[in-house]
CSV table of C-alpha atoms and ligand atoms in Angstrom, one decimal:
chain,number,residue,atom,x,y,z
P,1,UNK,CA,-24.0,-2.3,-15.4
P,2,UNK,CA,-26.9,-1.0,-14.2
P,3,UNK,CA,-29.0,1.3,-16.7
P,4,UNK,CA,-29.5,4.3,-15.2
P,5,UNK,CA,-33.3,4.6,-16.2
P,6,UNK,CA,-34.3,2.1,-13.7
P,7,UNK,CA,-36.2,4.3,-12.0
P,8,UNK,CA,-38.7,5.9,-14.3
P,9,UNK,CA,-40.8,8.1,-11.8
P,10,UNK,CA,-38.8,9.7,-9.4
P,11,UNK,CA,-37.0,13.3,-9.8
P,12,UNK,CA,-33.7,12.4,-8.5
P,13,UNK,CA,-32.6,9.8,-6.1
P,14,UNK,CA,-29.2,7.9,-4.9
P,15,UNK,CA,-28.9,4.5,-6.1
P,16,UNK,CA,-26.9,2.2,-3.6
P,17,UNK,CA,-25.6,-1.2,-5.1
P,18,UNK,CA,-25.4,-3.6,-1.9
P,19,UNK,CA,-23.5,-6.5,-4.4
P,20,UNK,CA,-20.6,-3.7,-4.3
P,21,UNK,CA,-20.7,-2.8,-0.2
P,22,UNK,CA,-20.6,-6.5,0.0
P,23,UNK,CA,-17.6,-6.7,-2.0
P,24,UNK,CA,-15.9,-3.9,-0.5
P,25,UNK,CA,-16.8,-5.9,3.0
P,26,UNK,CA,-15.2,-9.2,2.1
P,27,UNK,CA,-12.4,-7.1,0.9
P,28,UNK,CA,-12.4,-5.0,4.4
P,29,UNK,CA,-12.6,-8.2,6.2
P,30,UNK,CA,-9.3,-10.2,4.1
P,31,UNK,CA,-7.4,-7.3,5.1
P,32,UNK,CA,-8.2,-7.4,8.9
P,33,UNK,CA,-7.0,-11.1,9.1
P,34,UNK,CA,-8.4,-14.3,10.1
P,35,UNK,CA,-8.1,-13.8,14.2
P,36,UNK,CA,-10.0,-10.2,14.0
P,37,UNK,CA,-13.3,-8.7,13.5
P,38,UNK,CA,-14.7,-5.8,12.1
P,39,UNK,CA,-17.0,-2.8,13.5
P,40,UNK,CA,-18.6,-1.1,10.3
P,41,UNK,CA,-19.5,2.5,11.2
P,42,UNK,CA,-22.5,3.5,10.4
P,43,UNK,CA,-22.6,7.0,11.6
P,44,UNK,CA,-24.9,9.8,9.8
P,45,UNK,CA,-27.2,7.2,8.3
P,46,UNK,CA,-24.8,4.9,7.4
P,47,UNK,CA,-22.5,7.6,5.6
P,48,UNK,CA,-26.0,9.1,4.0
P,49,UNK,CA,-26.7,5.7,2.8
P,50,UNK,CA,-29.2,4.3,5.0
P,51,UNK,CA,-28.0,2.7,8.3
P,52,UNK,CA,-30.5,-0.1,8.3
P,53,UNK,CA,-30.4,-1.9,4.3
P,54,UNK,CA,-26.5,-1.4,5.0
P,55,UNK,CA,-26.5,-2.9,8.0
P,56,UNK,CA,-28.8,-5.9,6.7
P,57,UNK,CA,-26.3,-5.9,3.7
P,58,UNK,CA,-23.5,-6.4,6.0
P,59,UNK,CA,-24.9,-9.0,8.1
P,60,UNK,CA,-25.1,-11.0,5.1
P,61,UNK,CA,-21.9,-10.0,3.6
P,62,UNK,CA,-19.6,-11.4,6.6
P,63,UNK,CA,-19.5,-14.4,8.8
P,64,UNK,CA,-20.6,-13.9,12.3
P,65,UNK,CA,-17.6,-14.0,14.0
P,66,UNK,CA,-16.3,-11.6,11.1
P,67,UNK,CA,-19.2,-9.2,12.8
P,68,UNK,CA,-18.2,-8.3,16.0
P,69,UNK,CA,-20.4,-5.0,16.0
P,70,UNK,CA,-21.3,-1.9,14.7
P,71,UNK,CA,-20.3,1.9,15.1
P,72,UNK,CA,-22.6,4.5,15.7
P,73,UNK,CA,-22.3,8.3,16.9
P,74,UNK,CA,-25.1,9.1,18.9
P,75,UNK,CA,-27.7,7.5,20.8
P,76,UNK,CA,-30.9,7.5,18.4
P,77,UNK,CA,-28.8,6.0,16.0
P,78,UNK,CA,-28.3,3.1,18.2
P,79,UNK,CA,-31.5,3.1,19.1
P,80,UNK,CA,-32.7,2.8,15.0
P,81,UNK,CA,-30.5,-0.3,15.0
P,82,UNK,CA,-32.1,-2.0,18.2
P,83,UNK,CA,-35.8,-1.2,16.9
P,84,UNK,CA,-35.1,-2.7,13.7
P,85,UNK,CA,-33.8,-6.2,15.4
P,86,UNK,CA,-30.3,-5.6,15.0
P,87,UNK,CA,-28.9,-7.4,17.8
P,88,UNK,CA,-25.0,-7.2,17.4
P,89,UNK,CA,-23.1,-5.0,19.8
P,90,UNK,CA,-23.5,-1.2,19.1
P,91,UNK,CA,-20.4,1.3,19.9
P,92,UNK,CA,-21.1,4.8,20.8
P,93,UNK,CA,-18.2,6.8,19.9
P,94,UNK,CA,-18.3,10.1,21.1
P,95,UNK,CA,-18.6,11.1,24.5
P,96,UNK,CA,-22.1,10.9,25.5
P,97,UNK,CA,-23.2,13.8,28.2
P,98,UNK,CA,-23.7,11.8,31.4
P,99,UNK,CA,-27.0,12.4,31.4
P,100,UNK,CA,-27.9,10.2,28.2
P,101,UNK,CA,-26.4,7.4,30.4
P,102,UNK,CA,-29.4,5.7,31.7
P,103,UNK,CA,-31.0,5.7,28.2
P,104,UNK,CA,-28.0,4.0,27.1
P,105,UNK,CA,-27.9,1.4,29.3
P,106,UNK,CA,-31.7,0.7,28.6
P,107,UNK,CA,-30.7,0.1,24.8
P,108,UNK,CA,-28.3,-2.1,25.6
P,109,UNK,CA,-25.2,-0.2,24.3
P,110,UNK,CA,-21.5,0.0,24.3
P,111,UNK,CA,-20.0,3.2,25.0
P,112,UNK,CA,-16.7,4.9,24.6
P,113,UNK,CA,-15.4,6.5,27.8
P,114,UNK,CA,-13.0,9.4,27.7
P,115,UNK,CA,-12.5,10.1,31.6
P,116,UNK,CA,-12.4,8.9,34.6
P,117,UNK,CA,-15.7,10.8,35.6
P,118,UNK,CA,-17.8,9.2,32.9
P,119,UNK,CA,-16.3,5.7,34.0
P,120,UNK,CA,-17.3,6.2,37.6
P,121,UNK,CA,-21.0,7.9,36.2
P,122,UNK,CA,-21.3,4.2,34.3
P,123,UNK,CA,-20.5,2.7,37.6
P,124,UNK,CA,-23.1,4.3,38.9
P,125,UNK,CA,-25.4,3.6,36.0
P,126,UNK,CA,-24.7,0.3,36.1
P,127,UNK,CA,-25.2,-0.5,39.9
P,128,UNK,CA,-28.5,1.2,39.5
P,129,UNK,CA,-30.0,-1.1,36.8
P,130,UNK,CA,-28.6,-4.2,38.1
P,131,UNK,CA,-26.3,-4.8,35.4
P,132,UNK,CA,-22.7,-5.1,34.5
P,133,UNK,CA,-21.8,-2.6,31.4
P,134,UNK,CA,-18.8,-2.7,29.0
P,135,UNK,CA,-17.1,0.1,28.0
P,136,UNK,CA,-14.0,0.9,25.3
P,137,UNK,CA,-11.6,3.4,26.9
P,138,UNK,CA,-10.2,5.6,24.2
P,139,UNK,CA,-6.5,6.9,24.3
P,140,UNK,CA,-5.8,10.4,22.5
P,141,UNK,CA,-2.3,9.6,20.3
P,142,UNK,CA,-2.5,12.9,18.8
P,143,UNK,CA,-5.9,13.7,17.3
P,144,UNK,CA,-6.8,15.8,20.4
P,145,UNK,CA,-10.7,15.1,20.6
P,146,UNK,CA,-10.8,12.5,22.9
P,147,UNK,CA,-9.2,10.2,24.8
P,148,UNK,CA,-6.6,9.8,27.9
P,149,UNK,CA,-3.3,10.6,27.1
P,150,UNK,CA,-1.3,8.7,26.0
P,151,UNK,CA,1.7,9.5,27.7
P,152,UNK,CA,0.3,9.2,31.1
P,153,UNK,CA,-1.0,5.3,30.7
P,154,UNK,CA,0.9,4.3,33.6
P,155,UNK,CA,-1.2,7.1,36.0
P,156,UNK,CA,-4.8,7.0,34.5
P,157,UNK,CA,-4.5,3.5,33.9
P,158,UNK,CA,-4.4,2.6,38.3
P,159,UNK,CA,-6.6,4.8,38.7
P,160,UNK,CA,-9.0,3.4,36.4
P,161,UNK,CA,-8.8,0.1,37.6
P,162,UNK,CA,-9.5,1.2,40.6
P,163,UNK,CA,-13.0,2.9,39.4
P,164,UNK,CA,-14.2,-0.2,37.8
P,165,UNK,CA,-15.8,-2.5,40.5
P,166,UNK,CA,-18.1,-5.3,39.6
P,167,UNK,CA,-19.9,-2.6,37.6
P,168,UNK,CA,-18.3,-2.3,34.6
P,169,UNK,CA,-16.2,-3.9,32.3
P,170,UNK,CA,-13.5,-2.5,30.4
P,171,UNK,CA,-14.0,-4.5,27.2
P,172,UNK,CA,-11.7,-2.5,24.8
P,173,UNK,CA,-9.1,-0.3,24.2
P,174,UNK,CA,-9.0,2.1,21.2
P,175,UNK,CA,-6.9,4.9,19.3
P,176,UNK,CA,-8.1,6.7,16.5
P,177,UNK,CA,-5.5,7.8,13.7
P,178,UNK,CA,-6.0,11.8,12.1
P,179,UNK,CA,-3.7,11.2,9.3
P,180,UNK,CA,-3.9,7.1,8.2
P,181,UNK,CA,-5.1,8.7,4.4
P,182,UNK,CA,-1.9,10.5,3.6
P,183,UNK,CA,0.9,9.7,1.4
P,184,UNK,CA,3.1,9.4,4.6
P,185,UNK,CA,2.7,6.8,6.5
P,186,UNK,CA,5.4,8.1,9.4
P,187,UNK,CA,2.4,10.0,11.5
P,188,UNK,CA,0.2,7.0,11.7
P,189,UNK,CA,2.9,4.5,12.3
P,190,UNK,CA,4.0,7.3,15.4
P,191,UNK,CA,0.9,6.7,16.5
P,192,UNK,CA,1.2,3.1,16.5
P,193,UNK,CA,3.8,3.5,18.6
P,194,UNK,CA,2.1,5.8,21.3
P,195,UNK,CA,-0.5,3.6,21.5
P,196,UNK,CA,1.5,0.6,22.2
P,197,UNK,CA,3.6,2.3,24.7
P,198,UNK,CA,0.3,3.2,26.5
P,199,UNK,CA,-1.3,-0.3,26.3
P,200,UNK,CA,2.0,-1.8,27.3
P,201,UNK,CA,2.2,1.1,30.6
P,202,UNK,CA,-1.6,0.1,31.9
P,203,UNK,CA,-1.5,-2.3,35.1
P,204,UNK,CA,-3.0,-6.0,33.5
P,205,UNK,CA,-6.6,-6.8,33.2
P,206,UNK,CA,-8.5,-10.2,32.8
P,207,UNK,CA,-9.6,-10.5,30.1
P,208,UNK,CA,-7.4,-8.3,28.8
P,209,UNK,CA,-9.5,-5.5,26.3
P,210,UNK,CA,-10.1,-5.7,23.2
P,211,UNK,CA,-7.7,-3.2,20.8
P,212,UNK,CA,-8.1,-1.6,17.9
P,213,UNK,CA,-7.0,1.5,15.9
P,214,UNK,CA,-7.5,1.3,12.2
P,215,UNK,CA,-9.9,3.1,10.1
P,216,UNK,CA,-10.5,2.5,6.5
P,217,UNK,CA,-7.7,3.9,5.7
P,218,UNK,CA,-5.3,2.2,8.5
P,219,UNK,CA,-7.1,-1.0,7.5
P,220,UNK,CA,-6.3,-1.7,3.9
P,221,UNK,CA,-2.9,0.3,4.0
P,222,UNK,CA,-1.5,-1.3,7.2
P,223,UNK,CA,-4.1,-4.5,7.7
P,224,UNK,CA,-5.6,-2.9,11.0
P,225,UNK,CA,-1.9,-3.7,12.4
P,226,UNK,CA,-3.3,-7.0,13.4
P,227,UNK,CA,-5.7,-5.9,16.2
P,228,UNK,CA,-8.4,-7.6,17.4
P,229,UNK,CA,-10.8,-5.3,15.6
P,230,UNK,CA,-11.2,-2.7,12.6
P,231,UNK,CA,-13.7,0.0,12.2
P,232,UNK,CA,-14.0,0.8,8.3
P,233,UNK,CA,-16.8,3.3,6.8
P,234,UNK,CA,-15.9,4.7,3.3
P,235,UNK,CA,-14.2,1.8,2.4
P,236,UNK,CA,-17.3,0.0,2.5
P,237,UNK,CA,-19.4,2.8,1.1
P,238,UNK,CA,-17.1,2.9,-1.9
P,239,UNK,CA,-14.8,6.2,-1.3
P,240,UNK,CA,-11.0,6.0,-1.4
P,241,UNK,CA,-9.2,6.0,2.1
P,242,UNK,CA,-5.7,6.5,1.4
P,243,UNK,CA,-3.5,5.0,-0.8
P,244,UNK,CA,-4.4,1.5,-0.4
P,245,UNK,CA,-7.8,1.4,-0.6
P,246,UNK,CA,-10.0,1.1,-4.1
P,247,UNK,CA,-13.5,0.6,-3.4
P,248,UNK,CA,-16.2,-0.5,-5.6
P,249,UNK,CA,-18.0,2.1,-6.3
P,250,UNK,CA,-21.7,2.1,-4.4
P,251,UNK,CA,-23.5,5.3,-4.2
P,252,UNK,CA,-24.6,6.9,-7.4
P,253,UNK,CA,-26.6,10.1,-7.9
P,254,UNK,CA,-29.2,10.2,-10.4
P,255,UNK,CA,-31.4,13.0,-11.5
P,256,UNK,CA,-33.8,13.5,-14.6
P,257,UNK,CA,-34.4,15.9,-17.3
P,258,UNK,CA,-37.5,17.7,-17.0
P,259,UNK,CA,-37.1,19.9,-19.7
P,260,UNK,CA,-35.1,20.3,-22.7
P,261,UNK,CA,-35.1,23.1,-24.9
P,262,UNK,CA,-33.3,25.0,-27.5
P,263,UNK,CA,-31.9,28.7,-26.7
P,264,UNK,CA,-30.4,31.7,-28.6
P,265,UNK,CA,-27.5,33.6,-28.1
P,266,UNK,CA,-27.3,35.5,-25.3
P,267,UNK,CA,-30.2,33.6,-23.1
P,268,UNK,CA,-29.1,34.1,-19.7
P,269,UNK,CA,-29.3,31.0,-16.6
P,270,UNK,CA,-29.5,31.1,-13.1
P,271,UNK,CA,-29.2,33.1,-10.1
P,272,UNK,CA,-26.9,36.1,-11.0
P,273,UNK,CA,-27.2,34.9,-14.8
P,274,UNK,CA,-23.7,33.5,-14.7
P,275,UNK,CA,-23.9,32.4,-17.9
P,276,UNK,CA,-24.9,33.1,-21.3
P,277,UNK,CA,-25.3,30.8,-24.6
P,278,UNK,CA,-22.4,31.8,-26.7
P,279,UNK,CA,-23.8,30.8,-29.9
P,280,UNK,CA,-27.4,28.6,-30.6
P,281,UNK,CA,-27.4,26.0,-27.8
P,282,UNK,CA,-29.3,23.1,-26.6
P,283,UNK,CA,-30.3,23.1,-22.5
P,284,UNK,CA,-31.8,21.0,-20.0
P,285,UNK,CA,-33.1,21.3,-16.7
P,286,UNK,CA,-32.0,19.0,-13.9
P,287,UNK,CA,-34.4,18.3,-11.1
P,288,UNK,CA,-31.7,18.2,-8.6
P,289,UNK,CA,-30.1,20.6,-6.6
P,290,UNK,CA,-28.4,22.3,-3.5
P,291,UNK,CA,-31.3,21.1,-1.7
P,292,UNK,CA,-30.7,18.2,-2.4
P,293,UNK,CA,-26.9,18.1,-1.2
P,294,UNK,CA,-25.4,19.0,-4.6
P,295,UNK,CA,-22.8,21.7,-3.7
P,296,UNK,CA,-23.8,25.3,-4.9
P,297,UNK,CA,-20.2,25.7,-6.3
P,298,UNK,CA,-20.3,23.1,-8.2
P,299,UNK,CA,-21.3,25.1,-11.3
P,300,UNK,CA,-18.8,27.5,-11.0
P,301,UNK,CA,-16.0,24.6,-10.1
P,302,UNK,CA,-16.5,22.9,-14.1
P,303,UNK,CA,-19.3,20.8,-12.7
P,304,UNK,CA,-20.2,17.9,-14.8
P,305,UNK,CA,-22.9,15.1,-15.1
P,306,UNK,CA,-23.3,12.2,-17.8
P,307,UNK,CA,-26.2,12.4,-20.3
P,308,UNK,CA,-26.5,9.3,-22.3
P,309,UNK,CA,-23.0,8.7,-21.6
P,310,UNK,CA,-21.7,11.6,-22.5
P,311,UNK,CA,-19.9,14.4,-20.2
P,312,UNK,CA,-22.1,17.8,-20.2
P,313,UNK,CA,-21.2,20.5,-18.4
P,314,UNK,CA,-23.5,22.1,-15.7
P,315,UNK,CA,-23.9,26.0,-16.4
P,316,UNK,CA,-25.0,28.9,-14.4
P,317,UNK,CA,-25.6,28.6,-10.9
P,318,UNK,CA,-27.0,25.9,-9.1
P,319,UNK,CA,-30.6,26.3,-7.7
P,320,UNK,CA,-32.3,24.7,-4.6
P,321,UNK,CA,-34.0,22.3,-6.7
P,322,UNK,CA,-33.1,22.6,-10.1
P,323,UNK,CA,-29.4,23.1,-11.9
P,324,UNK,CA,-28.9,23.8,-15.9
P,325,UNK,CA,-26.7,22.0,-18.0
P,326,UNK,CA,-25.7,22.5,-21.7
P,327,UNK,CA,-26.4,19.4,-24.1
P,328,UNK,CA,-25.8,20.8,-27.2
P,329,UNK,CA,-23.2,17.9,-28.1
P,330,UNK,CA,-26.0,15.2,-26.8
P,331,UNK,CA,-28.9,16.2,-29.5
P,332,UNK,CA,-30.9,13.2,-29.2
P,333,UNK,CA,-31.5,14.1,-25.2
P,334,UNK,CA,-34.9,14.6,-24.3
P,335,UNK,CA,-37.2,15.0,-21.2
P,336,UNK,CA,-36.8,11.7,-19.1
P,337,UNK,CA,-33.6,11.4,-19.7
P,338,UNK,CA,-31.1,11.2,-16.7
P,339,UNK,CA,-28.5,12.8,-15.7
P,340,UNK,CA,-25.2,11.1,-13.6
P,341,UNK,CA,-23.9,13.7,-10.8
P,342,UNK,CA,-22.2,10.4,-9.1
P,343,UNK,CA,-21.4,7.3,-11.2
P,344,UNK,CA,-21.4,5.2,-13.9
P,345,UNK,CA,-23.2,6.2,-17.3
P,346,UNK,CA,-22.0,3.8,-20.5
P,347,UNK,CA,-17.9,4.2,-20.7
P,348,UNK,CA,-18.1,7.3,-18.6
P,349,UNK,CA,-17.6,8.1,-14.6
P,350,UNK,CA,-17.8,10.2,-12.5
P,351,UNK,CA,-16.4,9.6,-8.8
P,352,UNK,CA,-17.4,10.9,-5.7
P,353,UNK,CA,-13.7,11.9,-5.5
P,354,UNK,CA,-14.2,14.0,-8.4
P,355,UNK,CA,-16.9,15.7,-7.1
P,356,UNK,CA,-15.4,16.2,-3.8
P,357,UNK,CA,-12.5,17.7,-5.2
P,358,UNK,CA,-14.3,20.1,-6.8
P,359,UNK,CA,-16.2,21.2,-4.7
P,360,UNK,CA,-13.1,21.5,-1.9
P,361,UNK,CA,-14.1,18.8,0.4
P,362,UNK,CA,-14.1,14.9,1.0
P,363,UNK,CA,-16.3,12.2,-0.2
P,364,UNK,CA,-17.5,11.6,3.5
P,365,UNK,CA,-18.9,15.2,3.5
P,366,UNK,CA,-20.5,14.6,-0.6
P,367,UNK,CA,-22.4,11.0,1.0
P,368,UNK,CA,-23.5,12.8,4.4
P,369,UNK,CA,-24.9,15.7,2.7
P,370,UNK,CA,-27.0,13.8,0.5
P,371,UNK,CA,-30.2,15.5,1.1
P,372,UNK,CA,-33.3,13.1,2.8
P,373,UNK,CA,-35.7,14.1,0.4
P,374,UNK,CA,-33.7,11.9,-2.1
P,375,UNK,CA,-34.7,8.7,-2.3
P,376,UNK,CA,-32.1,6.1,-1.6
P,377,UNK,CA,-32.8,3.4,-4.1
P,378,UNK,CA,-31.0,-0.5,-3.1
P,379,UNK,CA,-29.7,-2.3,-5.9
P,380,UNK,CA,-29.1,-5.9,-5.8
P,381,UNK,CA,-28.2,-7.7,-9.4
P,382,UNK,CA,-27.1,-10.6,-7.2
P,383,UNK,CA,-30.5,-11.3,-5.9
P,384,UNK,CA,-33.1,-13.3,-7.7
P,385,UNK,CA,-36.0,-10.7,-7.7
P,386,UNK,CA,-33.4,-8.0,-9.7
P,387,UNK,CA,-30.9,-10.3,-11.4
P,388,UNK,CA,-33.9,-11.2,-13.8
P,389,UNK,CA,-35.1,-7.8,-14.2
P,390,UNK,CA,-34.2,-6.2,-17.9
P,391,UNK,CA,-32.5,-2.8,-16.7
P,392,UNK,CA,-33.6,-0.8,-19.7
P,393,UNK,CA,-37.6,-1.8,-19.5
P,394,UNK,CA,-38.1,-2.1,-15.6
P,395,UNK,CA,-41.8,-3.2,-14.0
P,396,UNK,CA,-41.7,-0.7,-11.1
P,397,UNK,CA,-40.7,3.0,-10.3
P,398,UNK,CA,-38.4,2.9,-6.3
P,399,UNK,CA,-39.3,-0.5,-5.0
P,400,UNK,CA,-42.1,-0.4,-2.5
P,401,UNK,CA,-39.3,-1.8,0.0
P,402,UNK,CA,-37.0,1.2,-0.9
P,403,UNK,CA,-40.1,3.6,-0.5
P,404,UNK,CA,-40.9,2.4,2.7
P,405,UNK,CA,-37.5,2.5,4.1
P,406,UNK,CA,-37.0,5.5,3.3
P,407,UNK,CA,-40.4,6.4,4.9
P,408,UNK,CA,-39.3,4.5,8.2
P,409,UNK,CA,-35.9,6.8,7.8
P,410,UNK,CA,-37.7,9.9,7.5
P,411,UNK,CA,-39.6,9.5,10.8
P,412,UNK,CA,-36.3,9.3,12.5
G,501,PLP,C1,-15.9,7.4,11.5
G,501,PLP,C2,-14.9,6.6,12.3
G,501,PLP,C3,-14.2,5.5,11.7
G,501,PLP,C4,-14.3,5.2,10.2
G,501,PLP,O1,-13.5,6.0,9.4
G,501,PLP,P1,-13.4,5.8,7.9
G,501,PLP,O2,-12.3,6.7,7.5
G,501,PLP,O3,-14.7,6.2,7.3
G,501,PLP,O4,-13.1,4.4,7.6
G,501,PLP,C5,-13.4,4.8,12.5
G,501,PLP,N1,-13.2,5.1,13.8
G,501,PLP,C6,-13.9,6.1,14.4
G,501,PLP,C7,-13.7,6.4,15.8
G,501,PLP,C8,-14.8,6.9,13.6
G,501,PLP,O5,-15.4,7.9,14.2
């Protein structure tokens, strides 16, 4: 377990144990199958975690041909990936404007084609910088963003052969499911079924594309239904995706005490003074807050975070940079001390599906909005410089490798 007091000098920061998104990788990858490969997205940072440590992580977690690639959603994101080395294919996933085509092709990219027009424009692209470009052709099953449709594979698909040329390759072919997290499993199994019924109505290509469908979700519940490829995210960041999947938990959210003090009845707290003390009571201030991703509601939703493993409630509204939170049953808590919004404190836990319920949402959205003045801290017990390392009396504040990542991230 990893003593939350590692990090003696920062305010608040998200800790991020890489041992655990390696787990949650292998896991990904035994329930993809032998003959396929995965695609980690790594969208928005890397879920809010940090695109390029994950990415590193992941590289060592799985065997090359268990890598086939990663998933990004814009171009600068690919672009991070390329400048730091990264050299496995990139996917873009959502339709780029034609414009950003060029640039695309210059970082040596993938992208996901919607229409005919955008397959032609990467024709174009393509015979202008000399080189042949792959493509994945998304069909729409039923989550009406993007994507031909399904049910007119048979048309589309002549005349998208006929677009192709020497130019471009059509590399892959790719559904994505809207409902794969549910309890029923009838919507994404119908989707199944569109999608094969639209693979099976396009006129044959050699070599034939590349499919895949499954998300996390789709992955660990129906093992990617044996495509070629998978394309996990909060699996591997450790939030649940449907009823199959139980993650390791990665991300936690740490914050310290920067002032503790004792109150009378009556004291008022926050914005609005919400709240009262009801009798004699013990408070502390939290340096963390809304601007730092934690959701203003949370207060007012039962809000909780772990004090020397004990469950405290948060009280009165939570501030840009600061929240309150009542300790009188944790009397020994002091200044320094920290505080768990996400995680693991002694017996106690507190999930990123908790929090996301609360607060009305998904984990995706808790990890995304974790805010960039945070700094994301990578754990790794498993590696000799930090297996050694007594948790409770630690040498160094955020690793210097930590604070210059996030540094690098921050000029992004
Ligand atoms: C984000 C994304 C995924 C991953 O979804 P998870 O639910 O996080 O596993 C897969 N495919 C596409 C196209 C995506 O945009």
């Amino acid at each position: 377990m990893t003593d939350p007091s590692t990090i003696p000098t920062s305010r608040a920061w998200v800790e991020i144990r890489l041992d655990r998104l390696r787990e949650n990788a292998a896991e990904a990858r035994r329930a993809a199958g032998a003959g396929s490969a995965l695609v980690p997205m790594l969208k928005a940072d890397g879920y809010g975690l940090g695109a390029l440590p994950i990415a590193a992580a992941l590289r060592t977690a799985l065997e090359r041909s268990a890598l086939w690639g990663f998933g990004v959603a814009t171009l600068p994101e690919a672009e991070q990936l390329r400048e730091a080395g990264f050299t496995e294919r990139v996917l873009v996933f959502p339709p780029l404007l034609p414009e950003e085509f060029p640039r695309a092709a210059r970082v040596g990219v993938t992208l996901c084609l919607s229409d005919l027009d955008a397959i032609r424009e990467l024709a174009r692209v393509a015979s202008d910088v000399g080189r042949r470009l792959p493509f994945h052709l998304e069909i729409d099953t039923g989550m009406g963003r993007t994507g031909f449709p399904w049910s007119e594979a048979s048309r589309w698909g002549s005349e998208v052969v006929a677009a192709l040329g020497e130019e471009v390759q059509w590399e892959g072919t790719f559904t994505h499911f809207h409902s794969a997290d549910e309890a029923d499993p009838a919507p994404t199994r119908e989707q199944w079924r569109r999608f094969r019924i639209a693979v099976e109505a396009l006129p044959p290509l050699l070599p034939a594309p590349l499919l895949h469908v499954a998300n996390s979700a789709a992955l660990m519940r129906f093992n990617g239904f044996g495509c070629d490829l998978a394309r996990p995210g909060i699996h591997l960041f450790g939030g649940r995706a449907g009823p199959a999947s139980h993650p390791r938990p990665v991300a936690s959210l740490r914050a310290r005490l920067v002032r503790v003090r004792e109150v009378a009845p009556g004291t008022s707290v926050g914005y609005g003074a919400l709240y009262s003390a009801r009798g004699p009571e013990r408070w502390g201030t939290v340096a963390i807050g809304y601007g730092d991703g934690v959701a203003r509601k949370l207060a007012e939703a039962a809000g909780r975070v772990l004090v020397r493993g004990r469950s405290v409630p948060i009280i009165g509204r939570v501030s840009m940079d600061m929240l309150t939170i009542d300790l009188t049953r944790v009397p020994h808590a002091q200044i320094h001390d920290v505080a768990t919004l996400i995680g693991s404190d002694g017996e106690e836990e507190i999930t990123v599906e908790e929090v996301a319920r609360r607060c009305g949402t998904i984990s995706y959205e808790i990890f995304t909005r974790l805010g960039r003045r945070l700094p994301r801290v990578y754990l790794d017990p498993e590696t000799p410089e930090q297996a050694h390392e007594d948790p409770a009396r630690p040498p160094l504040g955020p690793t210097e490798s930590c604070a210059e990542r996030n540094a690098e991230n921050s000029d992004q």
